[in-house]
Amino acid sequence: MDNRVQIFDTTLRDGEQVPGCQLNTVEKIQIAKELESLGVDVIEAGFPVSSPGDFNSVIEISKAVTWPTICALTRAVDKDIDVAAEALRYAKHKRIHTGIGTSDSHIKYKFNSTREEILERAVHAVKYARKYVEDVEFYAEDAGRTDNEYLARVVEAVIKAGATVVNIPDTTGYCLPEEYGAKIKYLFEHVDGIDKAVISTHCHNDLGMATANTFEGIRNGARQVEVTINGVGERAGNTALEEIVMILKCHKDTDLYTNINTQKIYSLSRMVSNLMNMPVQPNKAIVGRNAFSHSSGIHQDGVLKNAQTYEIIDPKDIGLDENSIVLTARSGHAALKYRLETHGVNLSEEKLDKVYEEFLKLADKKKEINDDDILMLAGSERANDHHIKVDWLQATSGIGMKPVASIGLDISGEKFEAAATGNGPVDAAIHAVRQIIKKPVTLTEFTIQGVSKGSDDTCKVHMQVEHNGRIYYGFGASTDIVNASIEAYVDALNKFTAE
Ligand code: KIV
Ligand code: ZN
């Protein structure tokens, strides 16, 4: 058996299902191109029948990317497969990913059906997809909780029907590593013709075991892993690409390897986090801000003598070059451009000039500007396309006084002003905005995060608001908490007031 493990990236499909983290087509293309230079084998670009946006993204990613296989998801439904085939028409290498739930609970409650009927639908879907493309992947949804004997029958039948890859998802993140590994082993021992297809892992992290389960899957014969950058994905997320890739790089004794250019990992992690407005937890393995910082004196001493004493990964292996992280007010235009480009952010000269102006203002307030700061500044360029813009904001608060805020908004060129009080300056400023934008909006989530340390720090604000039963996401960043909060609030308002 070949020891190369294929990387199937589903950041743009399963990863993108996170509420509030949706990407537009331009952003998806940007990420897809970086995934290509990272060296992934397959990019799952979307679920074309689910929305015109997903359909269009699959078309545009197919045009933009050359080497990886472009994959489109479907249910085991003819119409879904027709639409996926249509969306994949420009892909140089294409795959349809079709499937159906195989656990007893899916069969009974989701489909009100029987094991025999589900098996027939699975076979039909694979044969139907094979009419359009040669590369068909079948997923047995909730395989993690599917009876192994029945799962083996399904896998055997779909391979006979022409599936080239069979995906064994632990959809609910329920399996224990040993159990998931044993499931894959069972399939290799009981499925006739299993050597004609690649077996794929697809693990969710509900119990924090997605990476361990994926690793057990490949140790037992799976040769494709379905993963996302930073482990993004619904609920607790999917297996993180960077974790599996670095496990195999560190543990050469497994003899398993991938084609990933690991030096691109860090910049892509930042790009996905920024475009999805989804912070990476500081202690996240491989890509978290603290993944390579040692605070204990004993560790620091050891690392200074020889990094290998406490570091199993050289930060440079994931593209983290510590020497070049800090920019200051004396850094030039070119240095800023270079740092942005290492993160995959290519701005036009005009936009770069604006970001540089903001960079100089921030550098006046903060001595050292790090990568998070410049990515935020580049991200704030997006606000220029907003139809609601904050012209000015003034907020006053203190001990023994009622917080008050006044604000000026520019709505598609028309000027509005309002003032209000609240239980704090942010609350007062939001009340002032609401006096101008009179739509029913509920703030459902509000997080403030410092970027580094110190009272001169930039803070990032993530907000979720609900309007007419839908969730919209907003992001803001500033050295001023009230400004960042209002920027985030207005960013979220822009998402639905333009519709
Ligand atoms: O988790 C899952 O089962 C999935 C399938 C649709 C592949 O994402
Ligand atoms: Zn999934």
Coordinates of C-alpha atoms and ligand atoms in Angstrom, one line a residue:
M1 CA 0.0 0.0 0.0
D2 CA 1.3 3.5 -0.9
N3 CA 2.3 5.4 2.2
R4 CA 1.3 8.8 0.9
V5 CA -1.7 10.3 2.7
Q6 CA -3.8 12.5 0.5
I7 CA -5.0 15.7 1.9
F8 CA -8.6 16.5 1.2
D9 CA -9.3 20.0 2.4
T10 CA -12.9 20.9 3.3
T11 CA -12.3 24.3 4.8
L12 CA -14.5 25.8 2.0
R13 CA -17.4 23.3 2.5
D14 CA -17.6 21.7 6.0
G15 CA -15.4 24.4 7.5
E16 CA -17.5 27.2 6.1
Q17 CA -20.7 25.8 7.6
V18 CA -19.9 27.7 10.9
P19 CA -22.7 30.2 11.5
G20 CA -21.4 33.7 10.9
C21 CA -18.2 32.7 9.2
Q22 CA -19.4 32.6 5.6
L23 CA -17.0 33.7 2.9
N24 CA -17.8 35.4 -0.3
T25 CA -16.6 33.9 -3.7
V26 CA -13.6 36.3 -3.9
E27 CA -12.5 35.2 -0.5
K28 CA -13.0 31.5 -1.3
I29 CA -10.9 31.9 -4.4
Q30 CA -8.1 33.5 -2.4
I31 CA -8.1 30.6 0.0
A32 CA -8.3 28.0 -2.7
K33 CA -5.2 29.4 -4.4
E34 CA -3.3 29.3 -1.2
L35 CA -4.5 25.7 -0.6
E36 CA -3.1 24.9 -4.0
S37 CA 0.3 26.3 -3.2
L38 CA 0.1 24.5 0.2
G39 CA 0.0 21.3 -1.9
V40 CA -3.4 19.8 -1.0
D41 CA -4.6 17.0 -3.2
V42 CA -8.4 17.8 -3.1
I43 CA -10.3 21.0 -2.4
E44 CA -14.0 20.5 -1.5
A45 CA -15.3 23.7 -2.9
G46 CA -18.9 23.6 -1.9
F47 CA -22.4 22.0 -2.0
P48 CA -23.6 23.5 -5.3
V49 CA -27.3 22.6 -5.0
S50 CA -27.5 24.3 -1.5
S51 CA -27.3 27.9 -2.8
P52 CA -26.5 30.0 -5.9
G53 CA -23.5 31.3 -3.9
D54 CA -22.1 27.8 -3.4
F55 CA -22.8 26.9 -7.1
N56 CA -20.9 30.0 -8.2
S57 CA -18.0 29.4 -5.9
V58 CA -17.5 25.9 -7.2
I59 CA -17.5 27.3 -10.8
E60 CA -15.0 30.1 -9.9
I61 CA -12.7 27.9 -7.8
S62 CA -12.6 25.4 -10.7
K63 CA -11.4 28.2 -13.0
A64 CA -8.9 29.6 -10.6
V65 CA -7.1 26.4 -9.5
T66 CA -5.1 24.0 -11.7
W67 CA -3.5 21.1 -9.8
P68 CA -5.8 19.9 -7.0
T69 CA -9.0 17.9 -7.7
I70 CA -12.0 20.1 -7.2
C71 CA -14.8 18.3 -5.3
A72 CA -18.5 19.1 -5.0
L73 CA -20.8 17.7 -2.4
T74 CA -24.2 16.2 -3.0
R75 CA -26.8 14.2 -1.3
A76 CA -27.7 10.9 -2.9
V77 CA -30.3 12.7 -5.0
D78 CA -30.1 12.9 -8.9
K79 CA -30.9 16.6 -9.0
D80 CA -28.0 17.4 -6.6
I81 CA -25.6 15.3 -8.8
D82 CA -26.8 17.1 -12.0
V83 CA -26.1 20.5 -10.4
A84 CA -22.7 19.4 -9.0
A85 CA -21.7 18.1 -12.4
E86 CA -22.7 21.5 -14.0
A87 CA -20.8 23.5 -11.3
L88 CA -17.7 21.4 -11.9
R89 CA -17.6 22.0 -15.7
Y90 CA -14.4 24.1 -15.7
A91 CA -12.5 21.9 -13.2
K92 CA -9.3 20.4 -14.7
H93 CA -9.6 17.4 -12.2
K94 CA -13.1 16.9 -10.8
R95 CA -14.8 14.7 -8.2
I96 CA -18.4 14.3 -7.1
H97 CA -18.8 13.5 -3.4
T98 CA -22.2 11.9 -2.9
G99 CA -23.6 9.9 0.0
I100 CA -26.3 9.1 2.4
G101 CA -26.7 8.3 6.2
T102 CA -26.1 4.7 7.0
S103 CA -26.5 4.5 10.8
D104 CA -29.8 3.0 12.1
S105 CA -30.8 6.3 13.5
H106 CA -30.3 8.1 10.2
I107 CA -32.1 5.3 8.3
K108 CA -35.1 5.3 10.7
Y109 CA -35.5 9.0 11.7
K110 CA -34.0 10.9 8.8
F111 CA -35.1 8.8 5.9
N112 CA -37.9 6.6 7.4
S113 CA -36.4 3.8 5.4
T114 CA -34.7 0.4 5.6
R115 CA -31.1 -0.7 5.3
E116 CA -31.9 -2.4 2.0
E117 CA -33.4 0.7 0.5
I118 CA -30.5 2.9 1.7
L119 CA -28.0 0.5 0.1
E120 CA -29.9 0.7 -3.2
R121 CA -30.0 4.5 -3.1
A122 CA -26.2 4.6 -2.4
V123 CA -25.4 2.3 -5.3
H124 CA -27.8 4.3 -7.6
A125 CA -26.1 7.7 -6.6
V126 CA -22.6 6.4 -7.3
K127 CA -23.6 5.0 -10.7
Y128 CA -25.5 8.2 -11.6
A129 CA -22.5 10.3 -10.6
R130 CA -20.2 8.1 -12.6
K131 CA -22.1 9.1 -15.7
Y132 CA -20.7 12.6 -15.3
V133 CA -17.2 12.0 -13.8
E134 CA -14.7 9.3 -13.4
D135 CA -13.8 10.2 -9.8
V136 CA -16.7 9.6 -7.4
E137 CA -16.4 9.6 -3.7
F138 CA -19.1 8.1 -1.6
Y139 CA -19.7 9.1 2.1
A140 CA -21.6 6.9 4.5
E141 CA -22.9 9.7 6.8
D142 CA -22.7 8.8 10.5
A143 CA -20.5 5.8 9.7
G144 CA -19.0 6.3 13.2
R145 CA -22.2 5.0 14.7
T146 CA -23.1 2.6 11.8
D147 CA -23.0 -1.2 12.5
N148 CA -19.7 -2.4 11.0
E149 CA -21.2 -5.4 9.2
Y150 CA -23.8 -3.3 7.4
L151 CA -21.2 -0.6 6.7
A152 CA -18.9 -3.2 5.1
R153 CA -21.8 -4.2 2.8
V154 CA -22.4 -0.6 1.8
V155 CA -18.7 0.0 1.1
E156 CA -18.4 -3.1 -1.0
A157 CA -21.5 -2.2 -3.0
V158 CA -20.5 1.3 -3.7
I159 CA -17.0 0.3 -4.8
K160 CA -18.6 -2.3 -7.2
A161 CA -20.8 0.6 -8.5
G162 CA -17.7 2.6 -9.3
A163 CA -16.8 4.7 -6.2
T164 CA -13.1 5.6 -6.4
V165 CA -12.9 6.9 -2.8
V166 CA -15.1 5.9 0.2
N167 CA -15.4 8.3 3.1
I168 CA -16.1 6.9 6.6
P169 CA -17.3 10.0 8.5
D170 CA -17.6 10.2 12.3
T171 CA -20.2 12.8 11.7
T172 CA -21.1 13.3 15.3
G173 CA -17.5 13.1 16.7
Y174 CA -18.6 10.1 18.9
C175 CA -16.0 7.5 18.2
L176 CA -13.0 6.7 20.4
P177 CA -9.7 6.5 18.6
E178 CA -9.4 2.8 19.1
E179 CA -12.9 2.2 17.9
Y180 CA -12.5 4.3 14.8
G181 CA -9.2 2.6 13.9
A182 CA -10.9 -0.8 14.4
K183 CA -13.7 0.2 12.1
I184 CA -11.3 1.0 9.3
K185 CA -9.4 -2.2 10.0
Y186 CA -12.7 -4.2 9.9
L187 CA -13.5 -2.7 6.5
F188 CA -10.0 -3.7 5.1
E189 CA -10.6 -7.3 6.4
H190 CA -14.2 -7.7 5.3
V191 CA -14.8 -5.7 2.1
D192 CA -14.1 -7.5 -1.2
G193 CA -12.4 -5.2 -3.7
I194 CA -11.4 -2.6 -1.1
D195 CA -8.0 -2.2 -2.8
K196 CA -9.9 -0.6 -5.8
A197 CA -10.8 2.5 -3.8
V198 CA -9.1 4.9 -1.4
I199 CA -10.6 4.9 2.1
S200 CA -11.0 8.3 3.6
T201 CA -11.3 9.6 7.2
H202 CA -13.6 12.5 8.0
C203 CA -13.7 13.2 11.8
H204 CA -15.5 15.8 13.9
N205 CA -14.1 17.1 17.1
D206 CA -17.1 17.0 19.5
L207 CA -15.1 15.0 22.1
G208 CA -11.8 16.6 21.2
M209 CA -10.6 13.4 19.4
A210 CA -10.9 14.3 15.7
T211 CA -7.1 14.3 15.2
A212 CA -6.5 11.2 17.2
N213 CA -9.3 9.4 15.3
T214 CA -8.0 10.5 12.0
F215 CA -4.5 9.3 12.9
E216 CA -5.9 5.9 13.9
G217 CA -7.8 5.8 10.6
I218 CA -4.6 6.2 8.6
R219 CA -2.6 3.8 10.8
N220 CA -5.2 1.2 9.9
G221 CA -5.1 1.8 6.1
A222 CA -7.0 4.9 5.2
R223 CA -5.0 7.0 2.7
Q224 CA -7.1 10.2 2.5
V225 CA -7.8 12.6 5.4
E226 CA -10.6 15.2 5.2
V227 CA -9.4 18.2 7.2
T228 CA -9.8 21.9 7.6
I229 CA -7.4 24.8 8.2
N230 CA -7.4 25.6 12.0
G231 CA -9.9 22.8 12.5
V232 CA -12.7 25.1 11.6
G233 CA -16.1 23.5 11.1
E234 CA -19.6 23.1 12.6
R235 CA -19.9 22.7 16.4
A236 CA -16.4 21.8 17.7
G237 CA -15.0 21.6 14.2
N238 CA -13.2 19.1 12.0
T239 CA -9.8 17.5 12.1
A240 CA -7.2 20.3 11.7
L241 CA -5.0 19.9 8.6
E242 CA -1.9 21.4 10.3
E243 CA -2.2 18.8 13.2
I244 CA -2.3 15.7 11.0
V245 CA 0.4 17.0 8.6
M246 CA 2.8 17.9 11.4
I247 CA 2.2 14.6 13.2
L248 CA 3.3 12.8 10.1
K249 CA 6.3 15.1 9.7
C250 CA 7.4 14.7 13.3
H251 CA 6.8 11.0 13.5
K252 CA 8.8 9.8 10.5
D253 CA 8.7 6.3 12.1
T254 CA 5.1 5.9 10.8
D255 CA 6.5 6.0 7.2
L256 CA 3.4 7.9 6.3
Y257 CA 3.8 11.3 4.6
T258 CA 1.9 14.0 2.7
N259 CA 2.8 16.4 -0.1
I260 CA 2.1 19.5 2.0
N261 CA 4.6 22.4 1.9
T262 CA 4.5 22.9 5.7
Q263 CA 6.2 26.3 5.4
K264 CA 2.9 27.7 4.1
I265 CA 0.8 26.5 7.0
Y266 CA 1.1 29.6 9.3
S267 CA 0.3 32.2 6.7
L268 CA -2.7 30.2 5.5
S269 CA -3.9 29.7 9.1
R270 CA -3.9 33.5 9.6
M271 CA -5.6 34.1 6.3
V272 CA -8.5 31.7 7.1
S273 CA -8.8 33.2 10.6
N274 CA -8.9 36.7 9.2
L275 CA -11.3 36.1 6.3
M276 CA -13.6 34.0 8.5
N277 CA -13.3 36.5 11.4
M278 CA -12.7 33.4 13.5
P279 CA -9.9 33.8 16.1
V280 CA -7.5 30.9 16.6
Q281 CA -7.4 29.9 20.2
P282 CA -4.0 31.0 21.6
N283 CA -3.0 27.5 22.8
K284 CA -4.2 25.8 19.5
A285 CA -1.7 23.1 18.5
I286 CA 0.8 24.2 15.7
V287 CA -0.8 27.6 14.8
G288 CA -1.9 29.2 18.1
R289 CA -0.2 32.4 19.2
N290 CA 1.4 30.6 22.2
A291 CA 2.3 27.4 20.4
F292 CA 6.0 28.3 20.4
S293 CA 6.2 30.8 23.3
H294 CA 7.8 29.5 26.5
S295 CA 7.0 31.4 29.7
S296 CA 8.5 29.2 32.4
G297 CA 12.0 30.2 33.3
I298 CA 13.3 26.6 33.1
H299 CA 11.9 26.2 29.6
Q300 CA 13.2 29.5 28.4
D301 CA 16.7 28.7 29.7
G302 CA 16.6 25.3 27.9
V303 CA 15.3 26.7 24.6
L304 CA 18.0 29.4 24.6
K305 CA 20.6 26.8 25.0
N306 CA 19.1 24.5 22.4
A307 CA 15.6 24.8 20.9
Q308 CA 15.3 21.1 20.8
T309 CA 15.2 20.8 24.5
Y310 CA 11.5 21.9 24.6
E311 CA 10.5 22.4 21.0
I312 CA 9.5 19.4 18.9
I313 CA 8.8 21.6 15.8
D314 CA 11.1 24.2 14.4
P315 CA 8.7 27.3 14.0
K316 CA 10.3 27.9 10.6
D317 CA 8.9 24.5 9.5
I318 CA 5.4 26.1 9.5
G319 CA 6.6 29.4 8.1
L320 CA 6.9 31.2 11.4
D321 CA 10.0 33.3 11.1
E322 CA 10.1 35.0 14.5
N323 CA 12.8 37.6 13.4
S324 CA 10.5 39.2 10.9
I325 CA 7.4 39.5 12.9
V326 CA 7.8 43.0 14.4
L327 CA 7.3 46.1 12.4
T328 CA 7.7 49.6 13.8
A329 CA 6.9 53.2 12.8
R330 CA 10.3 53.2 10.9
S331 CA 9.3 50.2 8.7
G332 CA 8.7 51.3 5.1
H333 CA 6.0 50.6 2.6
A334 CA 7.9 47.7 1.1
A335 CA 8.3 46.0 4.5
L336 CA 4.5 46.2 5.1
K337 CA 3.8 44.9 1.6
Y338 CA 6.2 42.0 2.1
R339 CA 4.7 41.0 5.4
L340 CA 1.2 41.2 4.0
E341 CA 2.2 39.1 1.0
T342 CA 3.7 36.4 3.2
H343 CA 0.2 36.1 4.6
G344 CA -1.3 35.8 1.2
V345 CA -2.8 39.3 1.2
N346 CA -2.1 41.1 -2.1
L347 CA -3.5 44.6 -2.1
S348 CA -3.6 47.0 -5.0
E349 CA -1.1 50.0 -4.7
E350 CA -4.0 52.3 -3.9
K351 CA -5.3 50.1 -1.0
L352 CA -1.8 49.5 0.2
D353 CA -1.3 53.2 0.5
K354 CA -4.4 53.5 2.7
V355 CA -3.3 50.6 4.9
Y356 CA 0.2 52.1 5.2
E357 CA -1.4 55.4 6.4
E358 CA -3.4 53.4 9.1
F359 CA -0.2 51.5 9.9
L360 CA 1.7 54.7 10.7
K361 CA -1.1 55.9 12.9
L362 CA -1.2 52.7 14.8
A363 CA 2.6 52.6 15.0
D364 CA 2.4 56.0 16.8
K365 CA 0.2 54.5 19.4
K366 CA 1.8 51.0 19.7
K367 CA 5.6 50.6 19.6
E368 CA 5.6 47.2 17.9
I369 CA 3.2 46.2 15.2
N370 CA 2.8 42.4 14.8
D371 CA 1.3 40.3 12.1
D372 CA -2.2 40.3 13.7
D373 CA -2.2 44.1 13.7
I374 CA -1.3 44.5 10.0
L375 CA -3.8 41.8 9.0
M376 CA -6.5 43.7 10.9
L377 CA -5.6 46.9 9.2
A378 CA -5.7 45.2 5.8
G379 CA -9.1 43.7 6.8
S380 CA -10.5 47.1 7.7
E381 CA -10.1 48.2 4.1
R382 CA -13.3 46.2 3.6
A383 CA -15.2 48.8 5.6
N384 CA -14.7 51.2 2.8
D385 CA -17.1 49.2 0.7
H386 CA -19.8 49.5 3.3
H387 CA -22.9 51.6 2.6
I388 CA -23.2 52.5 6.4
K389 CA -20.0 54.1 7.6
V390 CA -19.1 55.7 10.9
D391 CA -18.2 59.3 10.3
W392 CA -17.4 60.1 13.9
L393 CA -18.1 58.8 17.4
Q394 CA -17.8 60.4 20.8
A395 CA -18.3 58.4 24.0
T396 CA -17.9 59.6 27.6
S397 CA -18.0 57.5 30.7
G398 CA -16.6 57.5 34.2
I399 CA -17.2 56.9 37.8
G400 CA -20.3 58.7 39.2
M401 CA -21.6 59.8 35.7
K402 CA -24.1 58.3 33.2
P403 CA -22.3 57.0 30.1
V404 CA -23.3 58.9 27.0
A405 CA -22.4 58.6 23.3
S406 CA -23.1 60.6 20.1
I407 CA -22.4 59.3 16.6
G408 CA -22.5 60.5 13.0
L409 CA -23.2 57.9 10.3
D410 CA -22.9 58.2 6.6
I411 CA -25.6 56.0 4.9
S412 CA -25.0 55.8 1.2
G413 CA -23.8 59.5 1.2
E414 CA -26.5 60.8 3.5
K415 CA -25.5 62.1 6.9
F416 CA -27.3 61.2 10.2
E417 CA -26.5 62.0 13.8
A418 CA -27.9 60.7 17.2
A419 CA -27.0 60.7 20.9
A420 CA -28.0 58.2 23.6
T421 CA -27.2 57.0 27.1
G422 CA -26.5 53.4 28.2
N423 CA -25.1 51.3 31.0
G424 CA -21.6 51.8 29.5
P425 CA -20.0 53.6 26.6
V426 CA -20.5 50.7 24.2
D427 CA -24.1 50.3 25.2
A428 CA -24.7 54.0 24.8
A429 CA -23.1 54.1 21.3
I430 CA -25.1 51.1 20.2
H431 CA -28.3 52.8 21.4
A432 CA -27.3 55.9 19.4
V433 CA -26.8 53.7 16.3
R434 CA -30.2 52.1 16.8
Q435 CA -31.9 55.5 16.9
I436 CA -30.7 55.9 13.3
I437 CA -31.0 52.3 12.0
K438 CA -34.5 51.4 13.2
K439 CA -34.4 47.7 12.3
P440 CA -35.2 44.9 14.8
V441 CA -31.7 43.7 15.8
T442 CA -30.6 41.6 18.8
L443 CA -27.0 41.4 19.8
T444 CA -26.4 37.6 20.4
E445 CA -22.7 37.5 20.9
F446 CA -20.0 40.0 21.8
T447 CA -16.4 39.1 22.3
I448 CA -13.4 41.4 22.9
Q449 CA -9.9 40.0 22.5
G450 CA -6.6 41.7 23.0
V451 CA -4.0 41.0 20.3
S452 CA -0.9 41.0 22.4
K453 CA -0.3 42.6 25.8
G454 CA -0.2 46.1 27.3
S455 CA -2.6 49.0 27.7
D456 CA -1.8 50.3 24.2
D457 CA -3.0 47.0 22.7
T458 CA -5.2 46.7 19.7
C459 CA -8.5 44.9 20.5
K460 CA -10.5 42.7 18.1
V461 CA -14.2 42.7 18.5
H462 CA -16.4 39.9 17.1
M463 CA -20.2 40.4 17.2
Q464 CA -23.1 38.3 16.2
V465 CA -26.5 39.9 15.7
E466 CA -29.9 38.4 14.9
H467 CA -32.2 40.0 12.4
N468 CA -35.5 38.4 11.2
G469 CA -34.3 35.0 12.5
R470 CA -30.9 35.1 10.7
I471 CA -27.5 35.5 12.2
Y472 CA -25.1 38.1 10.9
Y473 CA -21.5 38.6 11.9
G474 CA -19.4 41.7 12.4
F475 CA -15.8 42.4 13.1
G476 CA -13.9 45.5 14.3
A477 CA -10.4 46.3 15.4
S478 CA -9.0 49.4 17.1
T479 CA -6.8 50.5 20.0
D480 CA -10.1 52.0 21.3
I481 CA -12.6 49.4 22.7
V482 CA -15.7 51.6 21.9
N483 CA -14.5 52.3 18.4
A484 CA -13.8 48.6 17.7
S485 CA -17.2 47.6 19.1
I486 CA -19.1 50.1 17.0
E487 CA -17.1 49.1 13.9
A488 CA -18.1 45.5 14.6
Y489 CA -21.7 46.4 15.1
V490 CA -21.9 48.5 12.0
D491 CA -20.1 45.8 10.0
A492 CA -22.8 43.3 11.0
L493 CA -25.6 45.9 10.1
N494 CA -24.1 46.3 6.7
K495 CA -24.6 42.6 6.0
F496 CA -28.3 42.8 6.0
T497 CA -29.3 46.4 5.4
A498 CA -27.8 46.1 1.9
E499 CA -29.9 43.0 1.1
Ligands
KIV1 O1 -19.7 15.0 8.7 C1 -20.2 14.5 7.7 O2 -20.7 13.4 7.7 C2 -20.1 15.2 6.4 C3 -20.5 14.5 5.2 C4 -21.5 15.3 4.4 C5 -19.3 14.1 4.4 O3 -19.6 16.3 6.4
ZN2 ZN -18.5 16.7 8.3

